Each structure stands twice: as structure tokens, then as C-alpha cells.
Tab-separated table of C-alpha atoms in Angstrom:
chain	number	residue	atom	x	y	z
A	1	MET	CA	-278.981	-113.710	-7.975
A	2	ARG	CA	-275.746	-112.538	-6.379
A	3	VAL	CA	-275.293	-109.998	-9.179
A	4	CYS	CA	-278.797	-108.637	-8.601
A	5	VAL	CA	-278.057	-108.126	-4.901
A	6	LEU	CA	-274.749	-106.344	-5.487
A	7	CYS	CA	-275.760	-104.077	-8.378
A	8	ARG	CA	-277.209	-100.587	-8.093
A	9	ARG	CA	-278.462	-98.148	-10.720
A	10	LYS	CA	-275.034	-96.479	-10.784
A	11	THR	CA	-273.155	-99.765	-11.117
A	12	VAL	CA	-270.895	-100.111	-14.165
A	13	VAL	CA	-270.686	-103.611	-15.639
A	14	MET	CA	-267.280	-104.255	-17.229
A	15	PRO	CA	-266.864	-107.743	-18.694
A	16	VAL	CA	-263.217	-108.646	-19.334
A	17	GLY	CA	-262.936	-111.613	-21.677
A	18	GLY	CA	-264.066	-113.104	-24.954
A	19	GLY	CA	-267.378	-113.062	-26.761
A	20	ILE	CA	-269.335	-115.313	-24.391
A	21	VAL	CA	-268.352	-113.192	-21.399
A	22	ALA	CA	-269.140	-109.966	-23.258
A	23	ASN	CA	-272.575	-111.149	-24.379
A	24	THR	CA	-273.579	-112.634	-21.024
A	25	TYR	CA	-272.723	-109.532	-19.034
A	26	GLY	CA	-273.948	-107.240	-21.794
A	27	LEU	CA	-277.347	-108.911	-21.526
A	28	ALA	CA	-277.280	-108.575	-17.735
A	29	ALA	CA	-276.393	-104.870	-17.968
A	30	GLY	CA	-279.313	-104.289	-20.307
A	31	LEU	CA	-281.772	-106.072	-18.008
A	32	LEU	CA	-280.743	-104.760	-14.591
A	33	PHE	CA	-282.743	-101.665	-13.623
A	34	ARG	CA	-283.874	-101.466	-17.278
A	35	GLY	CA	-280.277	-100.765	-18.292
A	36	ILE	CA	-277.108	-99.805	-16.441
A	37	ARG	CA	-273.766	-98.687	-17.817
A	38	LEU	CA	-271.715	-101.215	-19.763
A	39	VAL	CA	-268.015	-100.938	-20.588
A	40	GLN	CA	-266.740	-103.677	-22.882
A	41	CYS	CA	-263.144	-104.851	-22.408
A	42	PRO	CA	-262.441	-107.599	-24.970
A	43	THR	CA	-259.396	-109.825	-24.547
A	44	SER	CA	-259.680	-111.744	-27.834
A	45	PHE	CA	-259.038	-110.469	-31.345
A	46	LEU	CA	-262.439	-111.745	-32.476
A	47	ASN	CA	-264.378	-110.098	-29.655
A	48	ALA	CA	-262.517	-106.822	-30.168
A	49	HIS	CA	-264.124	-106.562	-33.604
A	50	ASP	CA	-267.541	-107.117	-32.027
A	51	ALA	CA	-266.984	-104.687	-29.154
A	52	ALA	CA	-267.467	-101.434	-31.018
A	53	ALA	CA	-268.929	-98.858	-28.651
A	54	SER	CA	-271.844	-98.486	-31.073
A	55	SER	CA	-272.626	-102.230	-31.143
A	56	GLN	CA	-275.970	-102.658	-29.363
A	57	LYS	CA	-276.719	-106.372	-29.729
A	58	GLN	CA	-276.378	-108.381	-26.506
A	59	ALA	CA	-277.537	-112.004	-26.670
A	60	ILE	CA	-276.941	-115.544	-25.433
A	61	ASN	CA	-277.720	-119.013	-26.753
A	62	HIS	CA	-280.500	-121.092	-25.186
A	63	THR	CA	-282.022	-124.537	-25.789
A	64	GLY	CA	-279.888	-125.107	-28.868
A	65	TYR	CA	-280.635	-121.787	-30.558
A	66	LYS	CA	-278.095	-119.065	-31.336
A	67	ASN	CA	-278.641	-115.634	-29.775
A	68	ILE	CA	-282.267	-116.483	-28.950
A	69	VAL	CA	-282.327	-114.478	-25.686
A	70	GLY	CA	-281.186	-110.907	-26.155
A	71	LEU	CA	-281.809	-107.195	-26.307
A	72	TYR	CA	-280.325	-103.940	-27.562
A	73	HIS	CA	-278.121	-102.104	-25.070
A	74	VAL	CA	-275.479	-99.551	-26.069
A	75	PRO	CA	-272.129	-99.763	-24.243
A	76	THR	CA	-270.895	-96.561	-22.640
A	77	MET	CA	-267.490	-97.272	-24.156
A	78	ALA	CA	-265.110	-100.026	-25.192
A	79	LEU	CA	-261.616	-100.328	-23.718
A	80	ILE	CA	-259.345	-102.385	-25.959
A	81	ASP	CA	-255.812	-103.395	-24.974
A	82	THR	CA	-254.246	-105.366	-27.815
A	83	SER	CA	-251.564	-106.786	-25.500
A	84	PHE	CA	-254.218	-109.308	-24.431
A	85	TYR	CA	-253.856	-110.879	-27.888
A	86	GLU	CA	-250.433	-112.156	-26.834
A	87	THR	CA	-252.199	-114.712	-24.626
A	88	LEU	CA	-254.137	-116.207	-27.545
A	89	GLY	CA	-253.336	-119.520	-29.170
A	90	VAL	CA	-253.097	-119.930	-32.936
A	91	THR	CA	-256.694	-121.169	-33.213
A	92	GLU	CA	-258.093	-118.156	-31.348
A	93	LEU	CA	-255.971	-115.745	-33.364
A	94	LYS	CA	-257.089	-117.308	-36.655
A	95	ALA	CA	-260.703	-116.913	-35.561
A	96	GLY	CA	-260.152	-113.171	-35.242
A	97	LEU	CA	-258.276	-112.963	-38.524
A	98	GLY	CA	-261.412	-114.271	-40.200
A	99	GLU	CA	-262.946	-110.876	-39.419
A	100	LEU	CA	-260.183	-109.177	-41.429
A	101	THR	CA	-260.940	-111.480	-44.346
A	102	LYS	CA	-264.640	-110.669	-44.102
A	103	ASN	CA	-263.985	-106.917	-44.113
A	104	ALA	CA	-261.614	-107.259	-47.070
A	105	ALA	CA	-264.303	-109.119	-49.031
A	106	LEU	CA	-267.058	-106.662	-48.083
A	107	PHE	CA	-265.308	-103.305	-48.308
A	108	GLY	CA	-262.070	-103.721	-50.265
A	109	GLY	CA	-259.856	-100.623	-50.159
A	110	GLN	CA	-257.819	-100.244	-46.972
A	111	HIS	CA	-259.275	-103.498	-45.615
A	112	TYR	CA	-257.941	-105.449	-48.596
A	113	GLU	CA	-254.590	-103.658	-48.386
A	114	LEU	CA	-254.425	-104.511	-44.685
A	115	ILE	CA	-254.971	-108.217	-45.236
A	116	LYS	CA	-252.406	-108.236	-48.075
A	117	LYS	CA	-249.661	-106.838	-45.858
A	118	THR	CA	-250.604	-108.882	-42.782
A	119	THR	CA	-252.194	-112.317	-43.030
A	120	MET	CA	-251.435	-112.896	-46.729
A	121	THR	CA	-247.776	-112.102	-46.064
A	122	LYS	CA	-247.161	-113.143	-42.460
A	123	GLY	CA	-249.886	-115.648	-41.627
A	124	VAL	CA	-250.542	-115.449	-37.886
A	125	ALA	CA	-247.097	-114.012	-37.071
A	126	LEU	CA	-248.367	-110.441	-36.763
A	127	SER	CA	-246.586	-107.706	-34.862
A	128	GLY	CA	-248.154	-105.629	-32.123
A	129	ASP	CA	-248.454	-102.714	-34.551
A	130	ASP	CA	-250.202	-104.966	-37.101
A	131	LEU	CA	-252.775	-105.994	-34.510
A	132	VAL	CA	-253.393	-102.429	-33.362
A	133	GLU	CA	-253.946	-101.291	-36.962
A	134	ALA	CA	-256.178	-104.279	-37.738
A	135	THR	CA	-258.319	-103.634	-34.668
A	136	TYR	CA	-258.611	-99.907	-35.369
A	137	ILE	CA	-259.576	-100.345	-39.024
A	138	GLY	CA	-261.985	-103.186	-38.223
A	139	LEU	CA	-263.794	-101.147	-35.579
A	140	GLY	CA	-263.976	-98.222	-37.981
A	141	ALA	CA	-265.845	-100.347	-40.525
A	142	LYS	CA	-268.363	-101.493	-37.943
A	143	ASP	CA	-268.924	-98.046	-36.457
A	144	MET	CA	-269.416	-96.575	-39.935
A	145	LEU	CA	-272.352	-98.867	-40.731
A	146	LEU	CA	-273.811	-98.917	-37.225
A	147	ALA	CA	-274.058	-95.129	-37.302
A	148	ILE	CA	-276.498	-95.566	-40.208
A	149	ASP	CA	-278.176	-98.797	-39.094
A	150	PRO	CA	-277.718	-99.128	-35.294
A	151	LYS	CA	-279.962	-102.173	-34.865
A	152	GLU	CA	-278.435	-104.042	-37.806
A	153	LYS	CA	-281.702	-104.492	-39.681
A	154	HIS	CA	-280.679	-103.271	-43.134
A	155	LEU	CA	-277.247	-102.107	-44.346
A	156	ALA	CA	-275.362	-103.441	-41.310
A	157	LEU	CA	-276.627	-106.934	-42.121
A	158	LEU	CA	-273.489	-107.060	-44.260
A	159	PHE	CA	-271.707	-108.118	-41.075
A	160	GLU	CA	-273.790	-111.304	-41.057
A	161	TYR	CA	-271.823	-112.531	-44.086
A	162	GLY	CA	-270.832	-116.127	-43.331
A	163	HIS	CA	-272.989	-116.359	-40.216
A	164	THR	CA	-275.857	-118.453	-41.628
A	165	VAL	CA	-273.712	-121.509	-42.310
A	166	GLY	CA	-271.336	-120.587	-39.484
A	167	HIS	CA	-274.047	-120.690	-36.835
A	168	ALA	CA	-275.341	-123.990	-38.207
A	169	LEU	CA	-271.861	-125.508	-37.887
A	170	GLU	CA	-271.497	-124.257	-34.314
A	171	LEU	CA	-274.741	-125.987	-33.322
A	172	THR	CA	-274.136	-129.239	-35.229
A	173	GLN	CA	-273.613	-132.189	-32.912
A	174	GLY	CA	-270.257	-133.846	-33.338
A	175	VAL	CA	-268.704	-130.763	-34.959
A	176	ARG	CA	-266.394	-128.701	-32.773
A	177	THR	CA	-266.203	-125.294	-34.418
A	178	SER	CA	-265.561	-121.944	-32.787
A	179	HIS	CA	-267.575	-118.905	-33.843
A	180	GLY	CA	-264.674	-117.438	-35.809
A	181	GLU	CA	-263.925	-120.707	-37.588
A	182	GLY	CA	-267.602	-121.239	-38.357
A	183	VAL	CA	-268.002	-117.792	-39.890
A	184	THR	CA	-264.850	-118.212	-41.985
A	185	ILE	CA	-266.130	-121.526	-43.374
A	186	GLY	CA	-269.542	-119.894	-43.786
A	187	MET	CA	-268.055	-117.200	-46.018
A	188	LEU	CA	-266.582	-119.867	-48.279
A	189	ALA	CA	-269.932	-121.661	-48.356
A	190	ALA	CA	-271.805	-118.441	-49.171
A	191	SER	CA	-269.391	-117.707	-52.019
A	192	TYR	CA	-269.791	-121.240	-53.384
A	193	ILE	CA	-273.600	-121.059	-53.223
A	194	SER	CA	-273.570	-117.624	-54.842
A	195	ASN	CA	-271.410	-118.930	-57.674
A	196	LYS	CA	-273.673	-121.940	-58.232
A	197	MET	CA	-276.692	-119.620	-58.357
A	198	GLY	CA	-275.029	-117.678	-61.158
A	199	ALA	CA	-274.244	-114.484	-59.271
A	200	PRO	CA	-271.935	-112.229	-61.311
A	201	ARG	CA	-268.296	-112.063	-60.325
A	202	PRO	CA	-267.041	-108.682	-59.019
């Protein structure tokens, strides 16, 4: 209620934080006055990959369901400062690196070359330049598909790779799994299922 009192039509909502913060305030920005300006400022490597200025989906979990309350609201821009990554622990950094793995599997090319020279060589000990390049290339992949499929109904569903099992793990009682970890495990599960179903190898 306090937010509703303070906000005006010209208010700019700028969430600074990880994915939960970004989604909560993104949803609020889309609802207030039927949509006010939103500037995403991600502080985690994982959220930076989700904070593309063309990414419209804003949603929160409710009553045990993932992303059940949400809407489409386009951010005005995304401000990304990779120095925030220096505050992340190993677990949080690995969660973001799962996005690099996903892009390498989906797109190959420069995404595969990137993961070869970063995580496959250095693990989580990446330099500032490595993280800047990884963020830039990752956002480029997302923006490329969202330009064609802005509401992620068709081609951009590629980004849901690993999410079916990943979301199930996140919501399983007794299992403590972050979103990034869940999606990474989900990609392995999807590959295993695909293999068992006889899908051809690339």
C-alpha cells in the first residue's frame, strides 16, 4: 500500500537486486497506473541474463505455483554493472554460469567458444572481462529471439530449456534448489529423457 501512495504516473521503478526483486517490482510497475516506467538493475549473474531490455515477462510465485501471477511489461532499459558479481558466492555464480551452458547447447558458435574459454577452462574463477563478455553475449542471444517472439510463445520458448524439471525441483518439499541450479539439473534431465526417447544426436 505504501508503494501505491508514493507512486505517480511519472514514477520510475528501478529494482536493484536478484531475480525475485526484479520480478516483484516488475509486476508492480506493470500494474500501477496500467504501467509505469521500469528500469532493471540486476546484481546477480543469473538475473542479468534475464534482464534484457526486451524481456517482457514479469511474474511471481503464489500458493505453490511458479510464475502464476504475472503480466507482460517492457522495461524502459536495463542497467547492468558487472562489478556487482564480485559480491556473489560460488553457488550464486554457478547458477548464472548455467545460463552460459544453456546458450552453448542451444546456439553453439560464439556461445560454445565462450564457455570453452571460460567455465571449461577456469571454472568459476572468471575475470571481470570474462563476465562482461559473457553478459553481453548472453543478452544478445535473448534480444535476438525476443525481437522475433516478444511474448515467448514460439521460437523464444527455447529459453525454457531445463525449466520444466527445474521448476519442479524448486517447488519440491525437502529439496533446496535455487532457480539456476534447478535449470542446470533440468537441462541434464531433458537431455537424458530425449536420449531415452530415441532423439537423434546432433
